[in-house]
GROMACS .gro file of C-alpha atoms in nm:
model
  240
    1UNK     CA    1   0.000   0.000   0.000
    2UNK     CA    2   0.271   0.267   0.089
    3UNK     CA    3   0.370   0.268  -0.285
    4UNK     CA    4  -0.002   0.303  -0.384
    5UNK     CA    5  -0.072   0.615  -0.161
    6UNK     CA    6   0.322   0.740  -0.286
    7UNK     CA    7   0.219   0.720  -0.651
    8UNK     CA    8  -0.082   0.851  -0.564
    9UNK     CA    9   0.046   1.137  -0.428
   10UNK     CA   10   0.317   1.238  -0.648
   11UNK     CA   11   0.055   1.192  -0.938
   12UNK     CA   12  -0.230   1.437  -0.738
   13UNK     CA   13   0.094   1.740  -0.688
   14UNK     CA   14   0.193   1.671  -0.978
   15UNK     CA   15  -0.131   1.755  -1.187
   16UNK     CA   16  -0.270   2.001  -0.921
   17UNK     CA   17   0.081   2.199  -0.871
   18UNK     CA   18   0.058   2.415  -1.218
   19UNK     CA   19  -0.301   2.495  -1.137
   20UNK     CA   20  -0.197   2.613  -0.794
   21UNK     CA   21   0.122   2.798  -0.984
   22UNK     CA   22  -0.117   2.977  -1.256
   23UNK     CA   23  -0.412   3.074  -0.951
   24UNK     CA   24  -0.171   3.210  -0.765
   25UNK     CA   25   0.053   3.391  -1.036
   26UNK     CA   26  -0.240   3.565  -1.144
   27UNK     CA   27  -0.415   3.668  -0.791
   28UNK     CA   28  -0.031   3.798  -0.732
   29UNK     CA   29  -0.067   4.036  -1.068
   30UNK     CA   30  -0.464   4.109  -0.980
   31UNK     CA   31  -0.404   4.181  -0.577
   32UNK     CA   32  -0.078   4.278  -0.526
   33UNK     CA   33  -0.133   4.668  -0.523
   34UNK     CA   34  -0.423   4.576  -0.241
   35UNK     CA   35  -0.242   4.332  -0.086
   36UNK     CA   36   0.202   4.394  -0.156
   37UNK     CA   37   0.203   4.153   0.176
   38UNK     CA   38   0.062   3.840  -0.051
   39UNK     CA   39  -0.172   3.798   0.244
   40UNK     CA   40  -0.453   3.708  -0.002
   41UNK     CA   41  -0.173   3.430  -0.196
   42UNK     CA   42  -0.060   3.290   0.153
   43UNK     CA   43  -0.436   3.185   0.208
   44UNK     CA   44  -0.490   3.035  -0.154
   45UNK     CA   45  -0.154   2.857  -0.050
   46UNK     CA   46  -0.207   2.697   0.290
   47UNK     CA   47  -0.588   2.603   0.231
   48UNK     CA   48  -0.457   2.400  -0.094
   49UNK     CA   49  -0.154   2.259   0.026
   50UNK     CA   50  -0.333   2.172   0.401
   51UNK     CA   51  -0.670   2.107   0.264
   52UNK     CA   52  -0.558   1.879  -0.049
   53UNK     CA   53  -0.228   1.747  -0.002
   54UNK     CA   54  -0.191   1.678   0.296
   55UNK     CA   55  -0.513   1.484   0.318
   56UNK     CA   56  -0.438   1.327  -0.010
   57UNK     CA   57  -0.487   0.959   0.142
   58UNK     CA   58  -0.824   0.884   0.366
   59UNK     CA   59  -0.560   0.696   0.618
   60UNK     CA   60  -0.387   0.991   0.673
   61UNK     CA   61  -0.550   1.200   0.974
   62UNK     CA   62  -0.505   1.556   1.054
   63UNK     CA   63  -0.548   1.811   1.326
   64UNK     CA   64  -0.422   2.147   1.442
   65UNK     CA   65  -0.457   2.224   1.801
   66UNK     CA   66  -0.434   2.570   1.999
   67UNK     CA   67  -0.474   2.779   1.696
   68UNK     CA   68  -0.648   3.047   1.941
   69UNK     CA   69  -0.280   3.087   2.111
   70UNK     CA   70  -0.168   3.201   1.770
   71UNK     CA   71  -0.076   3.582   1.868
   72UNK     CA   72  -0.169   3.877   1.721
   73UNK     CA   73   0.084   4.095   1.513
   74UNK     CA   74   0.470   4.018   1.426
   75UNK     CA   75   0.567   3.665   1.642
   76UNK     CA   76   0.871   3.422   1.528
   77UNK     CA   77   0.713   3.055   1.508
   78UNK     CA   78   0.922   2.780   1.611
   79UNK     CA   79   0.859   2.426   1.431
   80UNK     CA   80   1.023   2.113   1.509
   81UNK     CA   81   1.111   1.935   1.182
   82UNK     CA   82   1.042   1.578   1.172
   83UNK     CA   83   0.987   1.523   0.750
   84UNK     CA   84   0.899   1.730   0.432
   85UNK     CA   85   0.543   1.720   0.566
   86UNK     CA   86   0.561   1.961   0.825
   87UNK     CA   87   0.555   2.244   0.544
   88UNK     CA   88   0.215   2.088   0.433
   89UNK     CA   89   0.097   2.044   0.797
   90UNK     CA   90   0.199   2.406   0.934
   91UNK     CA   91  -0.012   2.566   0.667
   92UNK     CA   92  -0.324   2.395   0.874
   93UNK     CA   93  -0.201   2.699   1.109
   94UNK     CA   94  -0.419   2.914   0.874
   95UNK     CA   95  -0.275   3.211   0.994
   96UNK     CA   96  -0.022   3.500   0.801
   97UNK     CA   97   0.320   3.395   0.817
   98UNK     CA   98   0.700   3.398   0.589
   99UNK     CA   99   0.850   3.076   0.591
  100UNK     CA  100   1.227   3.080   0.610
  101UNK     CA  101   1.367   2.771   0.381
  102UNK     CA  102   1.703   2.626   0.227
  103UNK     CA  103   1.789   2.851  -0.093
  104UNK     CA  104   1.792   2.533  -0.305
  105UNK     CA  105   1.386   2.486  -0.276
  106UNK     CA  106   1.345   2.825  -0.439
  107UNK     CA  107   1.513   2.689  -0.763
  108UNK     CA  108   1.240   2.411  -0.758
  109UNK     CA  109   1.020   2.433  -1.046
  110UNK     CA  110   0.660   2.502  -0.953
  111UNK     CA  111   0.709   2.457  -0.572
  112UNK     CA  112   0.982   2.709  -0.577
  113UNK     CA  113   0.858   3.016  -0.781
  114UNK     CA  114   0.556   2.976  -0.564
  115UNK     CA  115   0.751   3.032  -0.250
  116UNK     CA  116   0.966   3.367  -0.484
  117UNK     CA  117   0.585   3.524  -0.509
  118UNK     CA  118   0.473   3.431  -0.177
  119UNK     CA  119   0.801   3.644  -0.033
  120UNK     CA  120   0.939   3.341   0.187
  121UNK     CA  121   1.276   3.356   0.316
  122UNK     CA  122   1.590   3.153   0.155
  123UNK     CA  123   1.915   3.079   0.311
  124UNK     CA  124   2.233   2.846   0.254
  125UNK     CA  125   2.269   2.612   0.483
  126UNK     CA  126   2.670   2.639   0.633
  127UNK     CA  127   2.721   2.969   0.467
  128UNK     CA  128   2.921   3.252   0.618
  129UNK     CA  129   2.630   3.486   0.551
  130UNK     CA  130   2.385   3.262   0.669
  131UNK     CA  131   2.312   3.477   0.972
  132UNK     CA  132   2.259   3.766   0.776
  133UNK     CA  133   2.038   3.619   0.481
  134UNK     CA  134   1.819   3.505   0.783
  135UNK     CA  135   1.771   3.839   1.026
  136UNK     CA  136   1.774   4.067   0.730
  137UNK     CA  137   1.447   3.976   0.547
  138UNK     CA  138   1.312   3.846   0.859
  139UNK     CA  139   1.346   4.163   1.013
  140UNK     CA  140   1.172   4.381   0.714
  141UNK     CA  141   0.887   4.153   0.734
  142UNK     CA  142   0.823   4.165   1.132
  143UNK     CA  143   0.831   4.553   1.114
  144UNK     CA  144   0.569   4.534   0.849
  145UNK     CA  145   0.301   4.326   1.057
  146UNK     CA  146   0.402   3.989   0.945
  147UNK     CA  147   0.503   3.693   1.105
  148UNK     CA  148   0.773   3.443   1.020
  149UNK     CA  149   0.816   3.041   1.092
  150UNK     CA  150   1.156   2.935   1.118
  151UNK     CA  151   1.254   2.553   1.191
  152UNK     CA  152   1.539   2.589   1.434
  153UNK     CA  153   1.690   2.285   1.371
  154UNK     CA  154   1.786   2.366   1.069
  155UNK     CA  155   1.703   2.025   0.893
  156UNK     CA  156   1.503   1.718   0.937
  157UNK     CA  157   1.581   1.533   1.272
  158UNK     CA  158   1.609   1.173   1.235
  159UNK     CA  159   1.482   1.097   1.590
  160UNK     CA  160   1.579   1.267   1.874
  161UNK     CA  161   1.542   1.667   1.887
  162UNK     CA  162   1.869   1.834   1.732
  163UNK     CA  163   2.033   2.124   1.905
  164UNK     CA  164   1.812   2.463   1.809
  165UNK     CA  165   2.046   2.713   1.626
  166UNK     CA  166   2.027   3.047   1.805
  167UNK     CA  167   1.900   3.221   1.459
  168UNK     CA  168   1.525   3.241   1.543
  169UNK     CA  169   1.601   3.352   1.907
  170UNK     CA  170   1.826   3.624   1.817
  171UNK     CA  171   1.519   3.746   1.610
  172UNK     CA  172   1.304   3.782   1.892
  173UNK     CA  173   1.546   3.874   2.073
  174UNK     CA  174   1.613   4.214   1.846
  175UNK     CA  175   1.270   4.298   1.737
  176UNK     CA  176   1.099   4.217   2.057
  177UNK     CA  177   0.855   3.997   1.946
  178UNK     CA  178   0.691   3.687   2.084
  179UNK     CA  179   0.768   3.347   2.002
  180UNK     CA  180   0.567   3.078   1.927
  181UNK     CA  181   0.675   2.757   1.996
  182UNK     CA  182   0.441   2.521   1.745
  183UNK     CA  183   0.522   2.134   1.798
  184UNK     CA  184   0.446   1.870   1.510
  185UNK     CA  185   0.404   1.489   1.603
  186UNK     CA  186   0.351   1.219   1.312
  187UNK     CA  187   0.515   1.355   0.998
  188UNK     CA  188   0.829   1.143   1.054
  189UNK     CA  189   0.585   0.834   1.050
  190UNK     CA  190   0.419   0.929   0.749
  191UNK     CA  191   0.710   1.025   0.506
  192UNK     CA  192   1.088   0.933   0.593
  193UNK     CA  193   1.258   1.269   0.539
  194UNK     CA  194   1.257   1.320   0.154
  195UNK     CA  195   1.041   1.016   0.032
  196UNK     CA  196   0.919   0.895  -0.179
  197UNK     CA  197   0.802   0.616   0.011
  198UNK     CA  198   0.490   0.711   0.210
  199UNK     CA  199   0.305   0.560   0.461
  200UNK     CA  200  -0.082   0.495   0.398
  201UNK     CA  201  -0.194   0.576   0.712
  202UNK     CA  202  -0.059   0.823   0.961
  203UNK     CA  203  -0.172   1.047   1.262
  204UNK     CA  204  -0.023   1.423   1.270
  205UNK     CA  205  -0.063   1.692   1.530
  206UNK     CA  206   0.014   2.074   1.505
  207UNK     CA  207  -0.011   2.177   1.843
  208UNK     CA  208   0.037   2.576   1.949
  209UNK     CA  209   0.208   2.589   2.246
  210UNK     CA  210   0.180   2.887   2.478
  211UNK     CA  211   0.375   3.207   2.330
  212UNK     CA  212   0.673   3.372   2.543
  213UNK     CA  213   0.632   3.735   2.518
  214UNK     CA  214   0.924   3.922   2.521
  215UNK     CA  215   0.947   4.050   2.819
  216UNK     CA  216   1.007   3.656   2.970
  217UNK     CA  217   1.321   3.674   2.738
  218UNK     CA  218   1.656   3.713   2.879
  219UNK     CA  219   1.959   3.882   2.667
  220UNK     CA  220   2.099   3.565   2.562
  221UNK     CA  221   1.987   3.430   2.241
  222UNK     CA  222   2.137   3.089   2.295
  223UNK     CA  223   1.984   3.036   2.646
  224UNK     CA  224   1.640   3.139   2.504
  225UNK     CA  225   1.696   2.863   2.236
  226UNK     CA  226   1.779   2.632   2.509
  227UNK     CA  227   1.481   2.723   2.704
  228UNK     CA  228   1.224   2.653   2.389
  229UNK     CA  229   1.390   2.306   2.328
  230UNK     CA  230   1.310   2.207   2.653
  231UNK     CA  231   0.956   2.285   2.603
  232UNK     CA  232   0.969   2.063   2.301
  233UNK     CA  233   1.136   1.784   2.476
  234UNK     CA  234   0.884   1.797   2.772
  235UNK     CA  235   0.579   1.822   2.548
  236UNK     CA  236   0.757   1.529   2.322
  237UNK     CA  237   0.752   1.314   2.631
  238UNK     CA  238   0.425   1.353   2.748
  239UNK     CA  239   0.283   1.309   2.419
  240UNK     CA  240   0.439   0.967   2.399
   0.00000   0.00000   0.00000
């Protein structure tokens, strides 16, 4: 069965994609002097990839938890990263939001030129600059109103929790905004890292955890990071 529901999904994106790439080019033309943020895109976005993809197979079973902790304004969201899936099961957040991603995704046909319109984030991974091409955009896009979702990991984890790179923190940290720790459970079960193989039936959970306002923070971005993780690894436990 797991190569029946992988077919089956690769076949569904890969028909559905360009219709998803030519919607949203054109409400990007049609709204973007109403809407330069690409609020109105980021909905089109989430409610297809969440609402489509990511129930693609009837075994796989879907919910998002605490979405009434979700603050308002500018917050940095934290997401543990368990498989290619969370991307698909974060957009069940349904709420505004830049996604900060490796630079190679954005040269991804389709999938990529989506994310260039949408405004998400790229960096390289090990880069010298990698700092920089993070808190730069990031910051424009906080002092505008707008959120952003970073996975502080910085790649999949292949079981336990890796360390959280201090990145995300240091955000919050110098734009004194809240963040959002958001914890993902079942994505690792249902796809192993990059696929293809997929599992045909599989429970995720997006929970929202409580948000740490910054005023909780101290001035050290790498205890702050520490301090999240824990959260994580507490929450991780229980849940199991």
């Amino acid at each position: 069965m797991r190569y029946v529901v992988s077919l089956w999904f690769f076949v569904l994106f890969l028909v559905t994609a360009p219709l998803l790439f030519t919607l949203g080019a054109v409400l990007f033309v049609v709204a973007y002097p109403l809407d330069p943020d690409r609020q109105w895109l980021h909905v089109l976005v989430c409610r297809w990839c969440y609402g489509l993809w990511m129930h693609a197979s009837p075994g796989w079973k879907v919910r998002v938890e605490g979405r009434e902790l979700l603050p308002k304004g500018p917050c940095v969201y934290v997401v543990n990263h368990q498989s290619f899936a969370d991307i698909l099961a974060v957009m069940g957040l349904f709420t505004p939001y830049k996604f900060v991603a490796k630079a190679s995704l954005f040269r991804t046909p389709l999938v990529g030129w989506m994310m260039t319109l949408l405004g998400y984030v790229p960096i390289v991974r090990g880069s010298s600059q990698s700092m920089e091409q993070l808190l730069g955009p990031c910051r424009r896009w906080l002092r505008r109103g707008i959120p952003v979702l970073i996975f502080p990991e910085g790649t999949y984890s292949p079981g336990e929790l890796l360390p959280f790179k201090r990145g995300a923190f240091q955000l919050a940290l110098e734009e004194h905004v809240p963040v959002v720790p958001v914890l993902v459970r079942g994505t690792r079960e249902l796809v192993d890292g990059d696929g293809p193989w997929m599992s045909p039936r599989a429970t995720v959970t997006v929970r929202v955890l409580p948000a740490l306002p910054p005023e909780s923070f101290g001035p050290d971005a790498v205890a702050l990071a520490t301090r999240v993780r824990e959260q994580y690894v507490e929450a991780l436990a229980v849940a199991s």
